[in-house]
Amino acid sequence: MSPNFVKYVLKMQQIMTVLALLSASLFSAGTVQAAIDCAATGKTLISQEECTALVVLYNSTHGVNWVNNKGWTMAESPCQWYGINCADGHVNQIVLNNNQLSGAIPLEVGNLVHLQKLLLKNNKLLGNIPKELGNLKNLQTLNLCNNQLAGSIPIELGNLTQLQELSICYNRLNGNIPTELGKLTSLQICNLHNNQLGGSLPTELSQLTQLKTLSLSENQLTGNIPVQFSQLTNLQVCNLSSNQLSGNIPIELGKLVNLQWLHLDNNQLSGNISPQIGELARLQRLSLSRNQLKGIIPLELGKLTYLQLLSLSGNQLSGNIPKELGNLVNLQQLALDNNELTGIIPTELGNLKNLQWLSLDGNHLTGDIPTTLSYLSDLFFLDLGHNNLTVKDQKLLDFLGNKNPNWANTQKKP
């Protein structure tokens, strides 16, 4: 084998290596360049405008860092991308919950006018909610909960007349609740809780007659509860807790016959508890604690036989504990502590076989603790401290020793 031939073979091997590296480089570059051509509508199956809006969404929310970005910008049709659903040649659903989206929601999302669902909850989205979302006239579900969105709620969301769910809870939204939300006459779920919203409750919300859930807790809302809320006759959950609401609890709320949850705790509400609350026959949870309520506990509350939670603690309630509360056979938690209640503990409380929590501490209760409390076999929390109570029954002493061992040490002197 001649030396020249050997040199030739070595040279060819070098050339082949270079060609292989160049080919690999070109292939890699081709992969990047093979990103979707939104102008090729015959392949994308949707319009160029909708395709472009999705690409902008991907780039704006750092799609390369998503938990799942399968197919995004690579597959020929966006209808094949993870979290995207299409119908009749249009994008109708975006579902990218729990997917590590970050950055801002681009205004181009407002071009997806056939969208029915936009679900982006549990991500790391920043910035404002684009007012362009008000263009999504076919939208039925909008869920942006548990992000880091700031700014005010765009008034343009009032244009979404097909919307059935508006959930933008657990963000940093501020400003007032737009009165324009009263135009959302198809709305069934309104979750705005855990933000920094202020101002008063818009009376326009009373126009949402299909509403089943109204959750505005953990904000900075002020003013009175509108009497007009009594028009929300389909309401099942009303949570206005942990705000700065004041004034009386409207007696008209007794007309909300479908109500199952009424949480008004941790506000500055005053006045009496209306006996009309006893007309809410389907009520399961009633929490009015940590307000400035006065007067007696209405015996009509004893008609709420579906009630599982009754929390009236931290008010200025006076008078006796109604024996009618012994009718609440489904009750699991009864909290009447830190009021100005007097009289004896009704023996009828021993009928509450499902009771797990009983707190009567911090009142002016007197007399013997009824033996019937020892019948509460499911009870795991009991606090009778800071009253004027006594015990005669040894079996009850043993029961209290297990459930509330310091009860005697905290009793006030008569």
Short mmCIF file of C-alpha atoms in Angstrom, two decimals:
data_model
loop_
_atom_site.label_atom_id
_atom_site.label_comp_id
_atom_site.label_asym_id
_atom_site.label_seq_id
_atom_site.Cartn_x
_atom_site.Cartn_y
_atom_site.Cartn_z
CA MET A 1 0.00 0.00 0.00
CA SER A 2 1.61 3.24 -1.15
CA PRO A 3 2.13 6.18 1.20
CA ASN A 4 0.05 8.37 -1.11
CA PHE A 5 -2.91 5.99 -0.81
CA VAL A 6 -2.67 6.05 2.98
CA LYS A 7 -2.66 9.86 2.94
CA TYR A 8 -5.67 9.79 0.63
CA VAL A 9 -7.61 7.51 2.99
CA LEU A 10 -6.79 9.68 6.01
CA LYS A 11 -7.79 12.81 4.13
CA MET A 12 -11.12 11.26 3.13
CA GLN A 13 -11.78 10.25 6.75
CA GLN A 14 -11.20 13.85 7.85
CA ILE A 15 -13.54 15.12 5.13
CA MET A 16 -16.23 12.61 6.13
CA THR A 17 -15.93 13.68 9.79
CA VAL A 18 -16.32 17.34 8.86
CA LEU A 19 -19.32 16.52 6.66
CA ALA A 20 -20.90 14.50 9.46
CA LEU A 21 -20.48 17.37 11.93
CA LEU A 22 -21.80 19.86 9.39
CA SER A 23 -24.78 17.62 8.67
CA ALA A 24 -25.56 17.31 12.37
CA SER A 25 -25.30 21.07 12.76
CA LEU A 26 -27.63 21.66 9.81
CA PHE A 27 -30.10 19.10 11.17
CA SER A 28 -30.11 20.81 14.54
CA ALA A 29 -30.61 24.20 12.92
CA GLY A 30 -33.33 22.70 10.76
CA THR A 31 -35.13 21.48 13.90
CA VAL A 32 -35.26 25.01 15.28
CA GLN A 33 -36.22 26.46 11.92
CA ALA A 34 -38.90 23.81 11.49
CA ALA A 35 -41.09 25.72 13.95
CA ILE A 36 -44.65 26.15 12.82
CA ASP A 37 -45.42 28.42 9.89
CA CYS A 38 -48.62 30.14 11.01
CA ALA A 39 -49.22 31.34 7.45
CA ALA A 40 -49.71 27.75 6.28
CA THR A 41 -53.33 27.61 7.35
CA GLY A 42 -53.92 24.44 5.36
CA LYS A 43 -51.64 22.62 7.78
CA THR A 44 -52.33 24.50 10.99
CA LEU A 45 -56.10 23.87 10.71
CA ILE A 46 -56.76 27.27 12.33
CA SER A 47 -56.36 30.87 11.19
CA GLN A 48 -53.01 32.61 11.10
CA GLU A 49 -54.24 35.08 13.73
CA GLU A 50 -55.16 32.33 16.21
CA CYS A 51 -51.95 30.42 15.53
CA THR A 52 -49.87 33.55 16.09
CA ALA A 53 -51.70 34.29 19.34
CA LEU A 54 -50.73 30.86 20.68
CA VAL A 55 -47.10 31.30 19.66
CA VAL A 56 -47.03 34.67 21.44
CA LEU A 57 -48.58 33.04 24.53
CA TYR A 58 -45.87 30.38 24.47
CA ASN A 59 -43.06 32.92 24.17
CA SER A 60 -44.50 35.40 26.66
CA THR A 61 -44.94 32.77 29.36
CA HIS A 62 -41.54 31.11 28.79
CA GLY A 63 -42.86 27.96 27.21
CA VAL A 64 -39.44 26.30 27.15
CA ASN A 65 -39.68 26.10 30.95
CA TRP A 66 -43.19 24.66 31.12
CA VAL A 67 -43.70 21.34 32.84
CA ASN A 68 -45.36 20.05 29.68
CA ASN A 69 -44.89 21.79 26.33
CA LYS A 70 -45.38 18.76 24.12
CA GLY A 71 -45.85 19.72 20.50
CA TRP A 72 -45.76 23.48 21.08
CA THR A 73 -44.46 25.39 18.03
CA MET A 74 -43.23 22.12 16.48
CA ALA A 75 -46.29 20.09 15.55
CA GLU A 76 -47.87 21.29 12.30
CA SER A 77 -51.20 22.11 13.87
CA PRO A 78 -51.62 23.92 17.22
CA CYS A 79 -54.60 21.64 17.74
CA GLN A 80 -51.99 18.95 18.55
CA TRP A 81 -50.24 21.04 21.19
CA TYR A 82 -50.54 20.13 24.87
CA GLY A 83 -53.46 21.91 26.54
CA ILE A 84 -55.05 23.11 23.30
CA ASN A 85 -58.38 21.93 21.97
CA CYS A 86 -59.95 22.92 18.66
CA ALA A 87 -63.40 22.65 17.15
CA ASP A 88 -64.67 23.69 13.72
CA GLY A 89 -61.32 25.20 12.74
CA HIS A 90 -60.90 27.35 15.85
CA VAL A 91 -59.19 27.14 19.24
CA ASN A 92 -61.95 26.68 21.81
CA GLN A 93 -60.01 25.60 24.92
CA ILE A 94 -56.69 26.44 26.57
CA VAL A 95 -56.03 24.34 29.67
CA LEU A 96 -52.54 24.92 31.09
CA ASN A 97 -53.11 24.65 34.84
CA ASN A 98 -50.17 23.68 37.08
CA ASN A 99 -47.70 24.06 34.21
CA GLN A 100 -45.09 26.60 35.40
CA LEU A 101 -46.20 29.42 33.13
CA SER A 102 -44.43 32.65 34.08
CA GLY A 103 -44.33 36.17 32.72
CA ALA A 104 -47.36 38.08 31.49
CA ILE A 105 -50.54 37.02 29.73
CA PRO A 106 -50.17 38.58 26.25
CA LEU A 107 -52.94 40.78 24.91
CA GLU A 108 -52.96 38.63 21.74
CA VAL A 109 -54.95 36.01 23.68
CA GLY A 110 -57.85 38.38 23.09
CA ASN A 111 -57.71 37.38 19.40
CA LEU A 112 -58.90 33.85 20.22
CA VAL A 113 -62.50 34.95 19.92
CA HIS A 114 -63.90 31.41 19.72
CA LEU A 115 -62.37 30.45 23.07
CA GLN A 116 -64.79 28.89 25.55
CA LYS A 117 -62.33 27.89 28.30
CA LEU A 118 -59.19 29.68 29.46
CA LEU A 119 -57.70 27.84 32.42
CA LEU A 120 -54.29 29.06 33.64
CA LYS A 121 -54.57 28.51 37.40
CA ASN A 122 -51.69 27.53 39.69
CA ASN A 123 -48.89 29.10 37.67
CA LYS A 124 -46.53 32.07 38.15
CA LEU A 125 -48.13 34.63 35.88
CA LEU A 126 -47.32 38.29 36.51
CA GLY A 127 -48.60 41.66 35.39
CA ASN A 128 -52.13 42.79 34.69
CA ILE A 129 -55.10 40.91 33.33
CA PRO A 130 -55.25 42.15 29.72
CA LYS A 131 -58.36 44.17 28.95
CA GLU A 132 -58.35 42.38 25.56
CA LEU A 133 -59.79 39.31 27.29
CA GLY A 134 -63.04 41.24 27.08
CA ASN A 135 -63.07 40.35 23.36
CA LEU A 136 -63.65 36.67 24.13
CA LYS A 137 -67.41 36.85 23.69
CA ASN A 138 -67.79 33.04 23.66
CA LEU A 139 -65.84 32.47 26.87
CA GLN A 140 -67.66 30.36 29.46
CA THR A 141 -64.87 29.64 31.97
CA LEU A 142 -62.03 31.94 33.02
CA ASN A 143 -59.78 30.65 35.79
CA LEU A 144 -56.58 32.53 36.61
CA CYS A 145 -56.47 31.64 40.31
CA ASN A 146 -53.25 31.25 42.28
CA ASN A 147 -50.88 33.37 40.23
CA GLN A 148 -49.20 36.70 40.94
CA LEU A 149 -51.42 38.94 38.85
CA ALA A 150 -51.70 42.58 39.90
CA GLY A 151 -53.58 45.71 38.94
CA SER A 152 -57.32 46.12 38.72
CA ILE A 153 -59.98 43.85 37.27
CA PRO A 154 -60.59 45.13 33.71
CA ILE A 155 -64.06 46.56 33.24
CA GLU A 156 -64.00 44.90 29.80
CA LEU A 157 -64.64 41.54 31.47
CA GLY A 158 -68.22 42.76 31.73
CA ASN A 159 -68.52 42.06 27.99
CA LEU A 160 -68.24 38.29 28.56
CA THR A 161 -71.97 37.66 28.60
CA GLN A 162 -71.56 33.89 28.11
CA LEU A 163 -69.27 33.56 31.14
CA GLN A 164 -70.37 30.98 33.70
CA GLU A 165 -67.26 30.95 35.90
CA LEU A 166 -65.00 33.86 36.82
CA SER A 167 -62.22 32.68 39.12
CA ILE A 168 -59.30 35.06 39.67
CA CYS A 169 -58.66 34.28 43.34
CA TYR A 170 -55.30 34.14 45.14
CA ASN A 171 -53.63 36.97 43.24
CA ARG A 172 -52.63 40.55 44.05
CA LEU A 173 -55.48 42.35 42.37
CA ASN A 174 -56.49 45.74 43.75
CA GLY A 175 -58.97 48.49 43.08
CA ASN A 176 -62.74 48.15 43.20
CA ILE A 177 -64.90 45.32 41.93
CA PRO A 178 -66.16 46.68 38.59
CA THR A 179 -69.87 47.37 38.44
CA GLU A 180 -69.70 46.02 34.89
CA LEU A 181 -69.53 42.49 36.30
CA GLY A 182 -73.25 42.88 36.90
CA LYS A 183 -73.71 42.33 33.14
CA LEU A 184 -72.52 38.72 33.40
CA THR A 185 -76.03 37.35 33.63
CA SER A 186 -74.92 33.77 32.86
CA LEU A 187 -72.41 33.73 35.73
CA GLN A 188 -72.75 30.88 38.22
CA ILE A 189 -69.37 31.00 40.00
CA CYS A 190 -67.59 34.20 41.06
CA ASN A 191 -64.35 33.59 42.97
CA LEU A 192 -62.46 36.81 43.71
CA HIS A 193 -61.23 35.85 47.17
CA ASN A 194 -57.71 36.37 48.53
CA ASN A 195 -56.80 39.55 46.70
CA GLN A 196 -56.47 43.19 47.75
CA LEU A 197 -59.77 44.45 46.39
CA GLY A 198 -61.30 47.47 48.10
CA GLY A 199 -64.33 49.70 47.93
CA SER A 200 -67.91 48.67 48.50
CA LEU A 201 -69.83 45.67 47.24
CA PRO A 202 -71.46 46.70 43.94
CA THR A 203 -75.24 46.42 44.11
CA GLU A 204 -75.04 45.46 40.42
CA LEU A 205 -73.91 41.99 41.49
CA SER A 206 -77.52 41.41 42.53
CA GLN A 207 -78.35 41.14 38.81
CA LEU A 208 -76.43 37.84 38.61
CA THR A 209 -79.54 35.77 39.24
CA GLN A 210 -77.89 32.52 38.07
CA LEU A 211 -75.09 32.87 40.62
CA LYS A 212 -74.48 29.85 42.85
CA THR A 213 -71.11 30.76 44.41
CA LEU A 214 -70.04 34.24 45.51
CA SER A 215 -66.65 34.18 47.22
CA LEU A 216 -65.11 37.58 48.00
CA SER A 217 -63.33 36.74 51.27
CA GLU A 218 -59.86 37.90 52.29
CA ASN A 219 -60.01 41.31 50.64
CA GLN A 220 -60.37 44.89 51.90
CA LEU A 221 -64.01 45.48 51.05
CA THR A 222 -65.89 48.12 53.02
CA GLY A 223 -69.44 49.37 53.48
CA ASN A 224 -72.68 47.47 53.96
CA ILE A 225 -73.90 44.18 52.55
CA PRO A 226 -76.40 45.31 49.89
CA VAL A 227 -80.01 44.45 50.64
CA GLN A 228 -80.32 43.71 46.91
CA PHE A 229 -78.24 40.54 47.38
CA SER A 230 -81.52 38.94 48.47
CA GLN A 231 -82.31 38.72 44.73
CA LEU A 232 -79.61 36.05 44.29
CA THR A 233 -82.12 33.29 44.88
CA ASN A 234 -79.94 30.55 43.34
CA LEU A 235 -77.02 31.34 45.63
CA GLN A 236 -75.63 28.33 47.48
CA VAL A 237 -72.31 29.69 48.79
CA CYS A 238 -71.82 33.24 50.08
CA ASN A 239 -68.40 33.93 51.57
CA LEU A 240 -67.67 37.55 52.46
CA SER A 241 -65.43 36.81 55.44
CA SER A 242 -62.24 38.68 56.39
CA ASN A 243 -63.08 42.08 54.97
CA GLN A 244 -64.03 45.38 56.60
CA LEU A 245 -67.77 45.20 56.04
CA SER A 246 -69.99 47.09 58.49
CA GLY A 247 -73.64 47.71 59.25
CA ASN A 248 -76.35 45.16 59.94
CA ILE A 249 -76.76 41.76 58.35
CA PRO A 250 -79.76 42.36 56.05
CA ILE A 251 -82.81 40.44 57.22
CA GLU A 252 -83.62 39.98 53.53
CA LEU A 253 -80.86 37.36 53.29
CA GLY A 254 -83.45 35.04 54.80
CA LYS A 255 -84.96 34.84 51.30
CA LEU A 256 -81.93 32.96 49.94
CA VAL A 257 -83.62 29.60 50.38
CA ASN A 258 -80.95 27.67 48.45
CA LEU A 259 -78.08 28.94 50.58
CA GLN A 260 -75.83 26.26 52.05
CA TRP A 261 -72.83 28.33 53.21
CA LEU A 262 -73.02 31.78 54.78
CA HIS A 263 -69.64 33.04 55.96
CA LEU A 264 -69.56 36.65 57.18
CA ASP A 265 -66.95 36.20 59.91
CA ASN A 266 -64.09 38.58 60.68
CA ASN A 267 -65.75 41.82 59.63
CA GLN A 268 -67.18 44.79 61.54
CA LEU A 269 -70.84 43.84 61.30
CA SER A 270 -73.15 45.09 64.04
CA GLY A 271 -76.75 44.80 65.15
CA ASN A 272 -78.67 41.63 65.94
CA ILE A 273 -78.72 38.23 64.30
CA SER A 274 -82.01 38.19 62.45
CA PRO A 275 -84.47 35.37 63.25
CA GLN A 276 -85.03 35.20 59.47
CA ILE A 277 -81.70 33.36 59.21
CA GLY A 278 -83.68 30.42 60.57
CA GLU A 279 -85.58 30.31 57.25
CA LEU A 280 -82.46 29.13 55.39
CA ALA A 281 -83.53 25.51 55.64
CA ARG A 282 -80.66 24.14 53.53
CA LEU A 283 -77.91 25.94 55.41
CA GLN A 284 -74.93 23.75 56.34
CA ARG A 285 -72.40 26.34 57.52
CA LEU A 286 -73.13 29.60 59.35
CA SER A 287 -70.11 31.60 60.48
CA LEU A 288 -70.65 35.07 61.95
CA SER A 289 -67.73 35.06 64.37
CA ARG A 290 -65.42 37.99 65.14
CA ASN A 291 -67.86 40.80 64.45
CA GLN A 292 -69.66 43.26 66.73
CA LEU A 293 -73.03 41.52 66.88
CA LYS A 294 -75.27 42.05 69.90
CA GLY A 295 -78.55 40.75 71.22
CA ILE A 296 -79.62 37.16 71.74
CA ILE A 297 -79.01 34.02 69.73
CA PRO A 298 -82.32 33.51 67.89
CA LEU A 299 -84.01 30.27 68.87
CA GLU A 300 -85.03 30.01 65.19
CA LEU A 301 -81.50 28.79 64.45
CA GLY A 302 -82.69 25.51 65.92
CA LYS A 303 -84.65 24.92 62.70
CA LEU A 304 -81.46 24.61 60.63
CA THR A 305 -81.29 20.84 60.89
CA TYR A 306 -78.72 20.48 58.07
CA LEU A 307 -76.29 22.73 59.88
CA GLN A 308 -72.80 21.29 60.39
CA LEU A 309 -71.00 24.45 61.54
CA LEU A 310 -72.37 27.20 63.77
CA SER A 311 -69.73 29.75 64.72
CA LEU A 312 -70.81 32.90 66.58
CA SER A 313 -67.69 33.42 68.69
CA GLY A 314 -66.01 36.76 69.33
CA ASN A 315 -69.12 38.95 69.38
CA GLN A 316 -71.13 40.67 72.13
CA LEU A 317 -74.05 38.25 72.20
CA SER A 318 -76.02 38.05 75.44
CA GLY A 319 -78.86 36.05 76.94
CA ASN A 320 -79.12 32.28 77.22
CA ILE A 321 -77.95 29.55 74.89
CA PRO A 322 -81.20 28.43 73.24
CA LYS A 323 -82.13 24.86 74.08
CA GLU A 324 -83.38 24.62 70.49
CA LEU A 325 -79.77 24.26 69.35
CA GLY A 326 -80.11 20.69 70.59
CA ASN A 327 -82.19 20.01 67.45
CA LEU A 328 -79.15 20.47 65.19
CA VAL A 329 -78.44 16.76 64.97
CA ASN A 330 -75.95 17.14 62.10
CA LEU A 331 -73.88 19.77 63.89
CA GLN A 332 -70.15 19.03 64.06
CA GLN A 333 -68.81 22.34 65.34
CA LEU A 334 -70.45 24.75 67.78
CA ALA A 335 -68.43 27.85 68.70
CA LEU A 336 -70.09 30.37 71.03
CA ASP A 337 -66.97 31.44 72.92
CA ASN A 338 -65.98 34.99 73.88
CA ASN A 339 -69.42 36.52 74.10
CA GLU A 340 -71.53 37.71 77.05
CA LEU A 341 -73.81 34.70 77.30
CA THR A 342 -75.46 33.92 80.64
CA GLY A 343 -77.55 31.18 82.18
CA ILE A 344 -76.91 27.45 82.12
CA ILE A 345 -75.60 25.11 79.46
CA PRO A 346 -78.73 23.42 78.04
CA THR A 347 -78.91 19.69 78.65
CA GLU A 348 -80.22 19.40 75.08
CA LEU A 349 -76.69 19.92 73.73
CA GLY A 350 -76.16 16.29 74.65
CA ASN A 351 -78.37 15.40 71.67
CA LEU A 352 -75.69 16.58 69.22
CA LYS A 353 -74.30 13.10 68.56
CA ASN A 354 -72.10 14.26 65.68
CA LEU A 355 -70.52 17.14 67.57
CA GLN A 356 -66.72 17.21 67.39
CA TRP A 357 -65.98 20.74 68.59
CA LEU A 358 -67.67 22.64 71.41
CA SER A 359 -66.28 25.97 72.63
CA LEU A 360 -68.26 27.93 75.21
CA ASP A 361 -65.35 29.60 77.00
CA GLY A 362 -65.14 33.29 77.82
CA ASN A 363 -68.80 33.88 78.74
CA HIS A 364 -70.78 34.29 81.98
CA LEU A 365 -72.35 30.83 82.08
CA THR A 366 -73.39 29.48 85.48
CA GLY A 367 -74.74 26.34 87.10
CA ASP A 368 -73.79 22.70 86.77
CA ILE A 369 -72.27 21.38 83.59
CA PRO A 370 -74.90 18.94 82.29
CA THR A 371 -74.04 15.25 82.45
CA THR A 372 -75.44 14.90 78.94
CA LEU A 373 -72.22 16.37 77.52
CA SER A 374 -70.55 13.06 78.33
CA TYR A 375 -72.79 11.46 75.69
CA LEU A 376 -70.88 13.31 72.94
CA SER A 377 -68.67 10.39 71.96
CA ASP A 378 -67.24 12.09 68.83
CA LEU A 379 -66.12 15.19 70.70
CA PHE A 380 -62.38 15.88 70.42
CA PHE A 381 -62.29 19.58 71.38
CA LEU A 382 -64.05 21.03 74.41
CA ASP A 383 -63.46 24.37 76.11
CA LEU A 384 -65.71 25.53 78.95
CA GLY A 385 -63.16 27.80 80.61
CA HIS A 386 -63.63 31.31 81.99
CA ASN A 387 -67.24 30.89 83.09
CA ASN A 388 -68.89 30.25 86.50
CA LEU A 389 -69.53 26.52 86.09
CA THR A 390 -69.55 23.64 88.56
CA VAL A 391 -69.75 19.83 88.41
CA LYS A 392 -71.39 17.34 90.76
CA ASP A 393 -71.29 14.11 88.75
CA GLN A 394 -68.03 12.14 89.14
CA LYS A 395 -68.40 10.50 85.71
CA LEU A 396 -68.61 13.94 84.16
CA LEU A 397 -65.48 14.97 86.04
CA ASP A 398 -63.64 12.06 84.45
CA PHE A 399 -64.99 13.06 81.03
CA LEU A 400 -63.91 16.67 81.49
CA GLY A 401 -60.53 15.54 82.73
CA ASN A 402 -59.90 13.94 79.37
CA LYS A 403 -61.47 16.59 77.17
CA ASN A 404 -60.88 19.88 79.01
CA PRO A 405 -58.53 19.19 81.94
CA ASN A 406 -58.04 22.86 82.92
CA TRP A 407 -61.71 23.78 82.93
CA ALA A 408 -61.95 24.13 86.72
CA ASN A 409 -58.81 26.26 87.10
CA THR A 410 -60.17 28.93 84.79
CA GLN A 411 -63.64 29.36 86.28
CA LYS A 412 -64.46 32.83 87.56
CA LYS A 413 -65.57 33.37 91.11
CA PRO A 414 -69.32 33.97 91.37
#
